mmCIF file of C-alpha atoms in Angstrom:
data_model
loop_
_atom_site.group_PDB
_atom_site.id
_atom_site.type_symbol
_atom_site.label_atom_id
_atom_site.label_comp_id
_atom_site.label_asym_id
_atom_site.label_seq_id
_atom_site.Cartn_x
_atom_site.Cartn_y
_atom_site.Cartn_z
ATOM 1 C CA UNK G 1 -104.607 -67.164 40.486
ATOM 2 C CA UNK G 2 -103.640 -70.835 40.229
ATOM 3 C CA UNK G 3 -101.606 -72.140 43.152
ATOM 4 C CA UNK G 4 -101.570 -75.784 42.036
ATOM 5 C CA UNK G 5 -98.374 -77.474 40.918
ATOM 6 C CA UNK G 6 -97.906 -78.403 37.271
ATOM 7 C CA UNK G 7 -98.079 -82.022 36.133
ATOM 8 C CA UNK G 8 -94.304 -82.084 35.687
ATOM 9 C CA UNK G 9 -93.716 -80.744 39.185
ATOM 10 C CA UNK G 10 -96.132 -83.250 40.696
ATOM 11 C CA UNK G 11 -94.459 -86.061 38.750
ATOM 12 C CA UNK G 12 -91.084 -85.059 40.214
ATOM 13 C CA UNK G 13 -92.541 -85.129 43.727
ATOM 14 C CA UNK G 14 -94.128 -88.539 43.090
ATOM 15 C CA UNK G 15 -90.847 -89.928 41.797
ATOM 16 C CA UNK G 16 -89.087 -88.575 44.887
ATOM 17 C CA UNK G 17 -91.597 -90.238 47.197
ATOM 18 C CA UNK G 18 -90.876 -93.538 45.471
ATOM 19 C CA UNK G 19 -87.105 -93.162 45.802
ATOM 20 C CA UNK G 20 -87.220 -92.069 49.442
ATOM 21 C CA UNK G 21 -89.877 -94.595 50.501
ATOM 22 C CA UNK G 22 -87.349 -97.131 51.709
ATOM 23 C CA UNK G 23 -84.940 -94.708 53.399
ATOM 24 C CA UNK G 24 -84.653 -95.049 57.178
ATOM 25 C CA UNK G 25 -83.808 -91.852 59.108
ATOM 26 C CA UNK G 26 -81.835 -93.923 61.622
ATOM 27 C CA UNK G 27 -79.707 -95.787 59.088
ATOM 28 C CA UNK G 28 -76.498 -94.356 60.604
ATOM 29 C CA UNK G 29 -75.415 -94.144 64.258
ATOM 30 C CA UNK G 30 -77.101 -91.505 66.382
ATOM 31 C CA UNK G 31 -75.208 -88.195 66.571
ATOM 32 C CA UNK G 32 -76.029 -88.177 70.295
ATOM 33 C CA UNK G 33 -73.940 -91.331 70.789
ATOM 34 C CA UNK G 34 -71.174 -90.719 68.239
ATOM 35 C CA UNK G 35 -68.161 -88.584 69.211
ATOM 36 C CA UNK G 36 -67.174 -88.034 65.585
ATOM 37 C CA UNK G 37 -69.013 -88.207 62.293
ATOM 38 C CA UNK G 38 -71.892 -90.630 61.918
ATOM 39 C CA UNK G 39 -70.464 -91.752 58.551
ATOM 40 C CA UNK G 40 -67.486 -91.045 56.321
ATOM 41 C CA UNK G 41 -69.523 -90.574 53.153
ATOM 42 C CA UNK G 42 -73.010 -89.682 52.054
ATOM 43 C CA UNK G 43 -75.518 -92.352 51.008
ATOM 44 C CA UNK G 44 -74.048 -93.395 47.661
ATOM 45 C CA UNK G 45 -76.697 -96.063 47.056
ATOM 46 C CA UNK G 46 -79.460 -93.498 47.452
ATOM 47 C CA UNK G 47 -77.519 -91.092 45.221
ATOM 48 C CA UNK G 48 -77.479 -93.735 42.492
ATOM 49 C CA UNK G 49 -81.233 -94.263 42.807
ATOM 50 C CA UNK G 50 -81.812 -90.507 42.523
ATOM 51 C CA UNK G 51 -79.728 -90.486 39.350
ATOM 52 C CA UNK G 52 -81.681 -93.420 37.907
ATOM 53 C CA UNK G 53 -84.930 -91.555 38.601
ATOM 54 C CA UNK G 54 -83.566 -88.450 36.823
ATOM 55 C CA UNK G 55 -83.927 -86.407 40.014
ATOM 56 C CA UNK G 56 -80.363 -85.061 39.909
ATOM 57 C CA UNK G 57 -80.988 -83.280 36.614
ATOM 58 C CA UNK G 58 -84.319 -81.595 37.307
ATOM 59 C CA UNK G 59 -83.044 -78.075 36.654
ATOM 60 C CA UNK G 60 -80.872 -78.936 33.665
ATOM 61 C CA UNK G 61 -81.948 -78.386 30.075
ATOM 62 C CA UNK G 62 -82.695 -81.276 27.745
ATOM 63 C CA UNK G 63 -79.358 -80.875 25.933
ATOM 64 C CA UNK G 64 -77.651 -81.933 29.181
ATOM 65 C CA UNK G 65 -80.083 -84.786 29.827
ATOM 66 C CA UNK G 66 -82.272 -82.797 32.213
ATOM 67 C CA UNK G 67 -85.979 -82.147 32.616
ATOM 68 C CA UNK G 68 -85.761 -78.362 32.344
ATOM 69 C CA UNK G 69 -87.870 -77.801 35.455
ATOM 70 C CA UNK G 70 -87.680 -74.940 37.930
ATOM 71 C CA UNK G 71 -86.914 -74.213 41.579
ATOM 72 C CA UNK G 72 -90.427 -75.248 42.632
ATOM 73 C CA UNK G 73 -89.843 -78.798 41.350
ATOM 74 C CA UNK G 74 -86.490 -78.989 43.140
ATOM 75 C CA UNK G 75 -88.090 -77.810 46.386
ATOM 76 C CA UNK G 76 -90.807 -80.447 46.096
ATOM 77 C CA UNK G 77 -88.137 -83.131 45.872
ATOM 78 C CA UNK G 78 -86.115 -81.611 48.712
ATOM 79 C CA UNK G 79 -89.232 -81.550 50.895
ATOM 80 C CA UNK G 80 -89.597 -85.302 50.426
ATOM 81 C CA UNK G 81 -85.905 -85.908 51.128
ATOM 82 C CA UNK G 82 -86.071 -84.109 54.471
ATOM 83 C CA UNK G 83 -88.920 -86.288 55.705
ATOM 84 C CA UNK G 84 -86.486 -89.211 55.899
ATOM 85 C CA UNK G 85 -83.341 -87.158 56.654
ATOM 86 C CA UNK G 86 -81.800 -88.243 53.363
ATOM 87 C CA UNK G 87 -78.012 -88.018 53.569
ATOM 88 C CA UNK G 88 -77.238 -86.791 50.051
ATOM 89 C CA UNK G 89 -75.910 -83.501 48.616
ATOM 90 C CA UNK G 90 -79.056 -83.073 46.518
ATOM 91 C CA UNK G 91 -79.518 -79.370 47.244
ATOM 92 C CA UNK G 92 -75.889 -78.344 46.899
ATOM 93 C CA UNK G 93 -75.149 -80.324 43.736
ATOM 94 C CA UNK G 94 -78.402 -79.366 41.996
ATOM 95 C CA UNK G 95 -78.043 -75.674 42.841
ATOM 96 C CA UNK G 96 -74.383 -75.541 41.795
ATOM 97 C CA UNK G 97 -75.139 -77.255 38.472
ATOM 98 C CA UNK G 98 -78.016 -74.853 37.861
ATOM 99 C CA UNK G 99 -75.716 -71.875 38.472
ATOM 100 C CA UNK G 100 -73.189 -73.261 35.989
ATOM 101 C CA UNK G 101 -75.972 -73.686 33.437
ATOM 102 C CA UNK G 102 -77.252 -70.132 33.864
ATOM 103 C CA UNK G 103 -73.958 -68.279 34.219
ATOM 104 C CA UNK G 104 -71.095 -70.579 33.177
ATOM 105 C CA UNK G 105 -69.145 -70.659 29.953
ATOM 106 C CA UNK G 106 -69.892 -73.046 27.091
ATOM 107 C CA UNK G 107 -66.826 -75.233 27.695
ATOM 108 C CA UNK G 108 -67.559 -75.627 31.401
ATOM 109 C CA UNK G 109 -71.211 -76.467 30.764
ATOM 110 C CA UNK G 110 -70.344 -79.006 28.096
ATOM 111 C CA UNK G 111 -67.804 -80.750 30.309
ATOM 112 C CA UNK G 112 -69.693 -80.740 33.608
ATOM 113 C CA UNK G 113 -73.473 -80.590 33.398
ATOM 114 C CA UNK G 114 -74.382 -83.911 31.787
ATOM 115 C CA UNK G 115 -72.097 -85.770 34.195
ATOM 116 C CA UNK G 116 -73.543 -83.909 37.188
ATOM 117 C CA UNK G 117 -77.058 -84.789 36.042
ATOM 118 C CA UNK G 118 -76.102 -88.473 35.910
ATOM 119 C CA UNK G 119 -74.595 -88.300 39.387
ATOM 120 C CA UNK G 120 -71.087 -89.022 38.109
ATOM 121 C CA UNK G 121 -69.800 -85.672 39.372
ATOM 122 C CA UNK G 122 -70.827 -84.364 42.792
ATOM 123 C CA UNK G 123 -70.820 -80.638 43.502
ATOM 124 C CA UNK G 124 -71.093 -78.700 46.722
ATOM 125 C CA UNK G 125 -70.983 -75.018 47.681
ATOM 126 C CA UNK G 126 -68.920 -73.112 50.260
ATOM 127 C CA UNK G 127 -71.595 -70.743 51.542
ATOM 128 C CA UNK G 128 -70.818 -70.155 55.220
ATOM 129 C CA UNK G 129 -67.884 -67.756 55.006
ATOM 130 C CA UNK G 130 -64.945 -67.731 57.385
ATOM 131 C CA UNK G 131 -66.959 -67.963 60.613
ATOM 132 C CA UNK G 132 -70.492 -68.868 59.571
ATOM 133 C CA UNK G 133 -71.679 -65.333 60.320
ATOM 134 C CA UNK G 134 -69.854 -63.195 57.763
ATOM 135 C CA UNK G 135 -70.681 -63.056 54.030
ATOM 136 C CA UNK G 136 -69.263 -66.068 52.221
ATOM 137 C CA UNK G 137 -67.994 -63.977 49.310
ATOM 138 C CA UNK G 138 -65.676 -62.008 51.621
ATOM 139 C CA UNK G 139 -63.884 -65.057 53.040
ATOM 140 C CA UNK G 140 -61.793 -65.755 49.943
ATOM 141 C CA UNK G 141 -59.918 -63.376 47.656
ATOM 142 C CA UNK G 142 -59.415 -63.924 43.940
ATOM 143 C CA UNK G 143 -56.817 -62.370 41.676
ATOM 144 C CA UNK G 144 -55.927 -63.189 38.126
ATOM 145 C CA UNK G 145 -53.080 -65.580 37.470
ATOM 146 C CA UNK G 146 -50.608 -65.869 34.603
ATOM 147 C CA UNK G 147 -47.116 -65.013 33.534
ATOM 148 C CA UNK G 148 -48.262 -61.510 32.609
ATOM 149 C CA UNK G 149 -48.824 -60.664 36.245
ATOM 150 C CA UNK G 150 -45.316 -61.886 37.056
ATOM 151 C CA UNK G 151 -43.919 -59.715 34.263
ATOM 152 C CA UNK G 152 -45.812 -56.713 35.584
ATOM 153 C CA UNK G 153 -44.321 -57.321 39.029
ATOM 154 C CA UNK G 154 -40.820 -57.474 37.620
ATOM 155 C CA UNK G 155 -41.547 -54.122 35.957
ATOM 156 C CA UNK G 156 -42.617 -52.737 39.334
ATOM 157 C CA UNK G 157 -46.369 -53.043 38.784
ATOM 158 C CA UNK G 158 -47.954 -55.258 41.470
ATOM 159 C CA UNK G 159 -51.559 -54.680 40.557
ATOM 160 C CA UNK G 160 -53.638 -57.828 40.061
ATOM 161 C CA UNK G 161 -55.966 -58.757 37.204
ATOM 162 C CA UNK G 162 -58.490 -56.112 38.212
ATOM 163 C CA UNK G 163 -55.922 -53.321 38.049
ATOM 164 C CA UNK G 164 -56.079 -50.935 35.127
ATOM 165 C CA UNK G 165 -52.391 -51.404 34.362
ATOM 166 C CA UNK G 166 -52.540 -55.202 34.192
ATOM 167 C CA UNK G 167 -52.403 -56.703 30.702
ATOM 168 C CA UNK G 168 -55.486 -58.918 30.716
ATOM 169 C CA UNK G 169 -55.827 -62.202 28.876
ATOM 170 C CA UNK G 170 -59.100 -64.114 28.613
ATOM 171 C CA UNK G 171 -57.162 -67.371 29.082
ATOM 172 C CA UNK G 172 -55.528 -66.221 32.326
ATOM 173 C CA UNK G 173 -56.609 -68.186 35.366
ATOM 174 C CA UNK G 174 -57.209 -67.117 38.937
ATOM 175 C CA UNK G 175 -55.460 -67.472 42.287
ATOM 176 C CA UNK G 176 -57.574 -67.999 45.399
ATOM 177 C CA UNK G 177 -56.627 -67.403 49.036
ATOM 178 C CA UNK G 178 -58.809 -67.685 52.132
ATOM 179 C CA UNK G 179 -60.885 -69.933 54.350
ATOM 180 C CA UNK G 180 -64.451 -71.210 54.096
ATOM 181 C CA UNK G 181 -65.959 -72.980 57.088
ATOM 182 C CA UNK G 182 -68.691 -75.598 57.473
ATOM 183 C CA UNK G 183 -68.656 -76.683 53.835
ATOM 184 C CA UNK G 184 -71.152 -79.552 53.453
ATOM 185 C CA UNK G 185 -69.859 -82.779 51.885
ATOM 186 C CA UNK G 186 -66.447 -81.155 51.432
ATOM 187 C CA UNK G 187 -64.690 -84.490 52.014
ATOM 188 C CA UNK G 188 -66.680 -86.308 49.330
ATOM 189 C CA UNK G 189 -67.706 -83.894 46.576
ATOM 190 C CA UNK G 190 -65.652 -83.708 43.404
ATOM 191 C CA UNK G 191 -65.858 -79.905 43.137
ATOM 192 C CA UNK G 192 -66.557 -77.123 45.617
ATOM 193 C CA UNK G 193 -68.085 -73.932 44.258
ATOM 194 C CA UNK G 194 -66.256 -71.168 46.135
ATOM 195 C CA UNK G 195 -67.424 -67.530 46.028
ATOM 196 C CA UNK G 196 -64.469 -65.150 46.107
ATOM 197 C CA UNK G 197 -63.990 -61.392 46.027
ATOM 198 C CA UNK G 198 -61.759 -59.560 43.579
ATOM 199 C CA UNK G 199 -59.901 -56.290 44.107
ATOM 200 C CA UNK G 200 -62.546 -54.620 41.952
ATOM 201 C CA UNK G 201 -65.172 -55.618 44.555
ATOM 202 C CA UNK G 202 -66.789 -58.199 42.285
ATOM 203 C CA UNK G 203 -67.724 -61.740 43.307
ATOM 204 C CA UNK G 204 -66.657 -64.680 41.164
ATOM 205 C CA UNK G 205 -67.519 -68.361 41.553
ATOM 206 C CA UNK G 206 -64.625 -70.805 41.283
ATOM 207 C CA UNK G 207 -65.128 -74.529 40.776
ATOM 208 C CA UNK G 208 -62.353 -75.916 42.957
ATOM 209 C CA UNK G 209 -61.460 -79.635 42.746
ATOM 210 C CA UNK G 210 -61.466 -81.353 46.123
ATOM 211 C CA UNK G 211 -57.995 -82.742 45.488
ATOM 212 C CA UNK G 212 -55.907 -79.826 44.290
ATOM 213 C CA UNK G 213 -52.579 -78.214 45.111
ATOM 214 C CA UNK G 214 -52.894 -75.601 47.852
ATOM 215 C CA UNK G 215 -56.138 -76.992 49.321
ATOM 216 C CA UNK G 216 -56.516 -78.513 52.773
ATOM 217 C CA UNK G 217 -59.786 -79.694 54.314
ATOM 218 C CA UNK G 218 -60.105 -80.000 58.087
ATOM 219 C CA UNK G 219 -62.928 -82.025 59.581
ATOM 220 C CA UNK G 220 -65.832 -80.318 61.318
ATOM 221 C CA UNK G 221 -68.947 -82.012 62.682
ATOM 222 C CA UNK G 222 -72.474 -80.659 62.318
ATOM 223 C CA UNK G 223 -75.198 -81.015 64.954
ATOM 224 C CA UNK G 224 -76.575 -83.704 62.629
ATOM 225 C CA UNK G 225 -73.371 -85.703 63.012
ATOM 226 C CA UNK G 226 -72.427 -85.201 59.358
ATOM 227 C CA UNK G 227 -68.908 -84.292 58.270
ATOM 228 C CA UNK G 228 -68.401 -80.693 57.281
ATOM 229 C CA UNK G 229 -65.132 -79.230 56.099
ATOM 230 C CA UNK G 230 -63.056 -76.174 56.833
ATOM 231 C CA UNK G 231 -61.674 -75.397 53.397
ATOM 232 C CA UNK G 232 -58.337 -73.588 53.317
ATOM 233 C CA UNK G 233 -57.017 -72.213 50.039
ATOM 234 C CA UNK G 234 -53.424 -71.047 49.756
ATOM 235 C CA UNK G 235 -52.468 -69.686 46.338
ATOM 236 C CA UNK G 236 -54.823 -72.139 44.650
ATOM 237 C CA UNK G 237 -54.664 -71.754 40.882
ATOM 238 C CA UNK G 238 -57.913 -72.302 38.973
ATOM 239 C CA UNK G 239 -58.234 -72.228 35.182
ATOM 240 C CA UNK G 240 -60.234 -69.367 33.730
ATOM 241 C CA UNK G 241 -62.859 -71.682 32.256
ATOM 242 C CA UNK G 242 -63.640 -72.981 35.766
ATOM 243 C CA UNK G 243 -64.379 -69.507 37.136
ATOM 244 C CA UNK G 244 -67.746 -67.814 36.663
ATOM 245 C CA UNK G 245 -67.425 -64.040 36.740
ATOM 246 C CA UNK G 246 -70.902 -63.128 35.483
ATOM 247 C CA UNK G 247 -72.672 -60.386 37.410
ATOM 248 C CA UNK G 248 -75.238 -61.702 39.896
ATOM 249 C CA UNK G 249 -74.181 -65.368 39.728
ATOM 250 C CA UNK G 250 -73.391 -65.700 43.434
ATOM 251 C CA UNK G 251 -76.512 -63.836 44.535
ATOM 252 C CA UNK G 252 -78.670 -66.125 42.380
ATOM 253 C CA UNK G 253 -76.972 -69.275 43.687
ATOM 254 C CA UNK G 254 -77.224 -68.124 47.306
ATOM 255 C CA UNK G 255 -80.948 -67.417 46.938
ATOM 256 C CA UNK G 256 -81.550 -70.854 45.417
ATOM 257 C CA UNK G 257 -79.581 -72.518 48.225
ATOM 258 C CA UNK G 258 -81.511 -70.574 50.846
ATOM 259 C CA UNK G 259 -84.864 -71.434 49.304
ATOM 260 C CA UNK G 260 -83.857 -75.083 49.089
ATOM 261 C CA UNK G 261 -82.929 -74.999 52.766
ATOM 262 C CA UNK G 262 -86.425 -73.702 53.494
ATOM 263 C CA UNK G 263 -87.838 -76.679 51.571
ATOM 264 C CA UNK G 264 -85.789 -79.040 53.725
ATOM 265 C CA UNK G 265 -87.109 -77.332 56.860
ATOM 266 C CA UNK G 266 -90.665 -77.664 55.580
ATOM 267 C CA UNK G 267 -90.320 -81.380 54.880
ATOM 268 C CA UNK G 268 -88.735 -81.979 58.266
ATOM 269 C CA UNK G 269 -91.432 -79.969 60.017
ATOM 270 C CA UNK G 270 -94.233 -81.851 58.287
ATOM 271 C CA UNK G 271 -92.775 -85.199 59.278
ATOM 272 C CA UNK G 272 -92.221 -84.147 62.891
ATOM 273 C CA UNK G 273 -95.765 -82.819 63.207
ATOM 274 C CA UNK G 274 -97.075 -86.099 61.785
ATOM 275 C CA UNK G 275 -94.985 -88.064 64.289
ATOM 276 C CA UNK G 276 -96.366 -85.890 67.090
ATOM 277 C CA UNK G 277 -99.955 -86.414 65.969
ATOM 278 C CA UNK G 278 -99.466 -90.170 65.801
ATOM 279 C CA UNK G 279 -97.898 -90.302 69.257
ATOM 280 C CA UNK G 280 -100.388 -88.072 71.068
ATOM 281 C CA UNK G 281 -103.344 -89.910 69.540
ATOM 282 C CA UNK G 282 -102.062 -93.193 71.018
ATOM 283 C CA UNK G 283 -100.560 -92.009 74.311
ATOM 284 C CA UNK G 284 -103.214 -92.067 77.027
ATOM 285 C CA UNK G 285 -103.542 -90.298 80.353
ATOM 286 C CA UNK G 286 -106.504 -90.700 82.690
ATOM 287 C CA UNK G 287 -107.994 -93.068 80.142
ATOM 288 C CA UNK G 288 -108.003 -90.593 77.229
ATOM 289 C CA UNK G 289 -105.561 -89.914 74.375
ATOM 290 C CA UNK G 290 -103.492 -86.847 75.229
ATOM 291 C CA UNK G 291 -104.365 -85.417 71.789
ATOM 292 C CA UNK G 292 -107.881 -84.776 73.136
ATOM 293 C CA UNK G 293 -106.581 -82.469 75.877
ATOM 294 C CA UNK G 294 -107.093 -78.797 75.111
ATOM 295 C CA UNK G 295 -103.550 -77.741 76.040
ATOM 296 C CA UNK G 296 -102.079 -80.331 73.668
ATOM 297 C CA UNK G 297 -104.480 -79.461 70.846
ATOM 298 C CA UNK G 298 -103.709 -75.736 71.127
ATOM 299 C CA UNK G 299 -99.958 -76.312 70.912
ATOM 300 C CA UNK G 300 -100.348 -78.629 67.927
ATOM 301 C CA UNK G 301 -102.617 -76.085 66.214
ATOM 302 C CA UNK G 302 -100.025 -73.322 66.701
ATOM 303 C CA UNK G 303 -97.373 -75.486 65.090
ATOM 304 C CA UNK G 304 -99.709 -76.276 62.182
ATOM 305 C CA UNK G 305 -100.029 -72.530 61.603
ATOM 306 C CA UNK G 306 -96.232 -72.286 61.569
ATOM 307 C CA UNK G 307 -96.123 -75.065 59.000
ATOM 308 C CA UNK G 308 -98.634 -73.390 56.710
ATOM 309 C CA UNK G 309 -96.743 -70.083 56.899
ATOM 310 C CA UNK G 310 -93.487 -71.892 56.080
ATOM 311 C CA UNK G 311 -95.221 -73.492 53.109
ATOM 312 C CA UNK G 312 -96.754 -70.309 51.702
ATOM 313 C CA UNK G 313 -93.570 -68.272 51.958
ATOM 314 C CA UNK G 314 -91.439 -71.091 50.516
ATOM 315 C CA UNK G 315 -93.512 -71.453 47.364
ATOM 316 C CA UNK G 316 -93.605 -67.701 46.907
ATOM 317 C CA UNK G 317 -89.806 -67.541 47.027
ATOM 318 C CA UNK G 318 -89.337 -70.589 44.785
ATOM 319 C CA UNK G 319 -91.798 -69.172 42.250
ATOM 320 C CA UNK G 320 -90.009 -65.801 42.165
ATOM 321 C CA UNK G 321 -86.651 -67.507 41.560
ATOM 322 C CA UNK G 322 -87.998 -69.940 38.983
ATOM 323 C CA UNK G 323 -90.152 -67.507 37.019
ATOM 324 C CA UNK G 324 -88.145 -64.312 37.336
ATOM 325 C CA UNK G 325 -91.413 -62.497 38.049
ATOM 326 C CA UNK G 326 -91.170 -58.911 39.241
ATOM 327 C CA UNK G 327 -92.566 -57.721 42.551
ATOM 328 C CA UNK G 328 -92.603 -54.791 44.945
ATOM 329 C CA UNK G 329 -89.298 -56.084 46.326
ATOM 330 C CA UNK G 330 -86.530 -58.059 44.621
ATOM 331 C CA UNK G 331 -86.799 -61.846 44.868
ATOM 332 C CA UNK G 332 -84.290 -61.721 47.721
ATOM 333 C CA UNK G 333 -87.055 -60.167 49.839
ATOM 334 C CA UNK G 334 -89.285 -63.204 49.359
ATOM 335 C CA UNK G 335 -86.329 -65.475 50.075
ATOM 336 C CA UNK G 336 -85.633 -63.590 53.317
ATOM 337 C CA UNK G 337 -89.258 -63.919 54.443
ATOM 338 C CA UNK G 338 -89.228 -67.640 53.660
ATOM 339 C CA UNK G 339 -86.009 -68.176 55.628
ATOM 340 C CA UNK G 340 -87.324 -66.218 58.615
ATOM 341 C CA UNK G 341 -90.387 -68.456 58.797
ATOM 342 C CA UNK G 342 -88.371 -71.612 58.108
ATOM 343 C CA UNK G 343 -85.792 -70.883 60.815
ATOM 344 C CA UNK G 344 -88.238 -69.931 63.528
ATOM 345 C CA UNK G 345 -90.999 -72.311 62.451
ATOM 346 C CA UNK G 346 -88.917 -75.473 62.335
ATOM 347 C CA UNK G 347 -87.398 -74.658 65.719
ATOM 348 C CA UNK G 348 -90.817 -74.206 67.326
ATOM 349 C CA UNK G 349 -92.139 -77.376 65.712
ATOM 350 C CA UNK G 350 -89.377 -79.637 67.012
ATOM 351 C CA UNK G 351 -89.426 -78.016 70.469
ATOM 352 C CA UNK G 352 -93.172 -78.568 70.783
ATOM 353 C CA UNK G 353 -92.763 -82.112 69.494
ATOM 354 C CA UNK G 354 -90.171 -82.857 72.164
ATOM 355 C CA UNK G 355 -92.462 -81.395 74.830
ATOM 356 C CA UNK G 356 -95.517 -83.359 73.732
ATOM 357 C CA UNK G 357 -93.553 -86.584 73.438
ATOM 358 C CA UNK G 358 -92.305 -86.207 77.009
ATOM 359 C CA UNK G 359 -89.281 -88.330 77.905
ATOM 360 C CA UNK G 360 -89.903 -90.532 74.879
ATOM 361 C CA UNK G 361 -88.757 -87.705 72.623
ATOM 362 C CA UNK G 362 -85.243 -87.898 74.059
ATOM 363 C CA UNK G 363 -84.966 -91.682 73.644
ATOM 364 C CA UNK G 364 -82.083 -92.368 71.247
ATOM 365 C CA UNK G 365 -83.897 -95.467 70.023
ATOM 366 C CA UNK G 366 -86.623 -93.180 68.668
ATOM 367 C CA UNK G 367 -85.802 -90.955 65.700
ATOM 368 C CA UNK G 368 -87.287 -87.665 66.982
ATOM 369 C CA UNK G 369 -83.978 -86.549 68.501
ATOM 370 C CA UNK G 370 -82.382 -86.862 65.054
ATOM 371 C CA UNK G 371 -85.001 -84.534 63.566
ATOM 372 C CA UNK G 372 -84.307 -82.080 66.381
ATOM 373 C CA UNK G 373 -80.581 -82.089 65.535
ATOM 374 C CA UNK G 374 -81.257 -81.593 61.820
ATOM 375 C CA UNK G 375 -83.743 -78.798 62.573
ATOM 376 C CA UNK G 376 -81.095 -76.892 64.521
ATOM 377 C CA UNK G 377 -78.676 -77.253 61.629
ATOM 378 C CA UNK G 378 -81.263 -76.015 59.102
ATOM 379 C CA UNK G 379 -82.290 -73.149 61.361
ATOM 380 C CA UNK G 380 -78.772 -71.712 61.302
ATOM 381 C CA UNK G 381 -77.749 -72.717 57.763
ATOM 382 C CA UNK G 382 -77.213 -69.728 55.454
ATOM 383 C CA UNK G 383 -78.137 -67.355 58.261
ATOM 384 C CA UNK G 384 -80.554 -67.528 61.195
ATOM 385 C CA UNK G 385 -83.828 -65.621 61.248
ATOM 386 C CA UNK G 386 -82.236 -62.482 62.711
ATOM 387 C CA UNK G 387 -79.789 -62.166 59.809
ATOM 388 C CA UNK G 388 -82.598 -62.364 57.269
ATOM 389 C CA UNK G 389 -84.744 -59.924 59.240
ATOM 390 C CA UNK G 390 -81.878 -57.445 58.970
ATOM 391 C CA UNK G 391 -81.543 -58.107 55.230
ATOM 392 C CA UNK G 392 -85.291 -57.650 54.769
ATOM 393 C CA UNK G 393 -85.139 -54.365 56.659
ATOM 394 C CA UNK G 394 -82.388 -53.144 54.329
ATOM 395 C CA UNK G 395 -84.481 -54.086 51.309
ATOM 396 C CA UNK G 396 -87.534 -52.291 52.653
ATOM 397 C CA UNK G 397 -85.446 -49.198 53.288
ATOM 398 C CA UNK G 398 -84.069 -49.290 49.753
ATOM 399 C CA UNK G 399 -87.432 -50.105 48.126
ATOM 400 C CA UNK G 400 -90.153 -48.247 50.081
ATOM 401 C CA UNK G 401 -93.580 -49.729 49.444
ATOM 402 C CA UNK G 402 -96.286 -47.425 48.136
#
């Protein structure tokens, strides 16, 4: 078996290292000292450099100006972005565009994908549900729109577009109602991909413009200090071409988002462990670097093991998503394992780093506290370890291993 990355994947990672080389993790005010958001917008200058380096179109096909690469390449770039705490919607926009490419209609793909790959259109995804703990697809309802429904109501039939008595029309749009919380970059993205449930118990994906009748966005603040949004939809009408109703679209997008989050945790963990190694090799006690003390070395070694487990499980999940390869469990099983390790591993890494840095780790003039705040956000994003352990248990029960 060959576990090396392809030349194209390595080239993407090298390009990312070049783009992120000049990014400072403390370029915005510290979240520990800022009562509100650390900034009103994401790093637009960095976003433009990513577009120039063709890193926003990695997953898109050549006809849309993309490189046609896979989830592994995206995760390599995300890993580099997390090392410097890059403040860009790279994961959300790339994953949303990829979902449109795989499952969207021809008109939507033609209108959106090339512009998204050039960075002209920014996408994000509402993936946290109503409370952050319930399934995102259950937080919003979707029913078909159109004059035909109104006619049916006047005739005494109040069934929506999923009802057997409703006269369907492929051009009929959809009406969305509900609330999604903690939507990243909701105040700045051009479109929010919103999963919504129909009366027929199907999940559709609606591309909702940020500025649209019936939409309100309330400000929420992440542990990182970034602006999140509580997205409220009240009878929001979306054209049919902007709604993806293909089977499995939301599950595929959610798995890609989760795997990308694991890549961010891996990059953050690698950088924090490097910072810890540098500090403990220079900090002396009793005339010796503290890195030479057995207790320090053992803790650092344990965290290195965490890092390697995070790495192995991440690439397994990214490979399953990118290749579509079959396994004993569905790809969601590999994604769950990767998220379990990412959530618990990144938490242990930053906690050990704080401990080994002593009081210096809490100094707001030193960037470690920022990594700690981001690690907590990544740990809980798209479900903490316990939620994925439960999902993995359900999969094992449904697919007993021989």
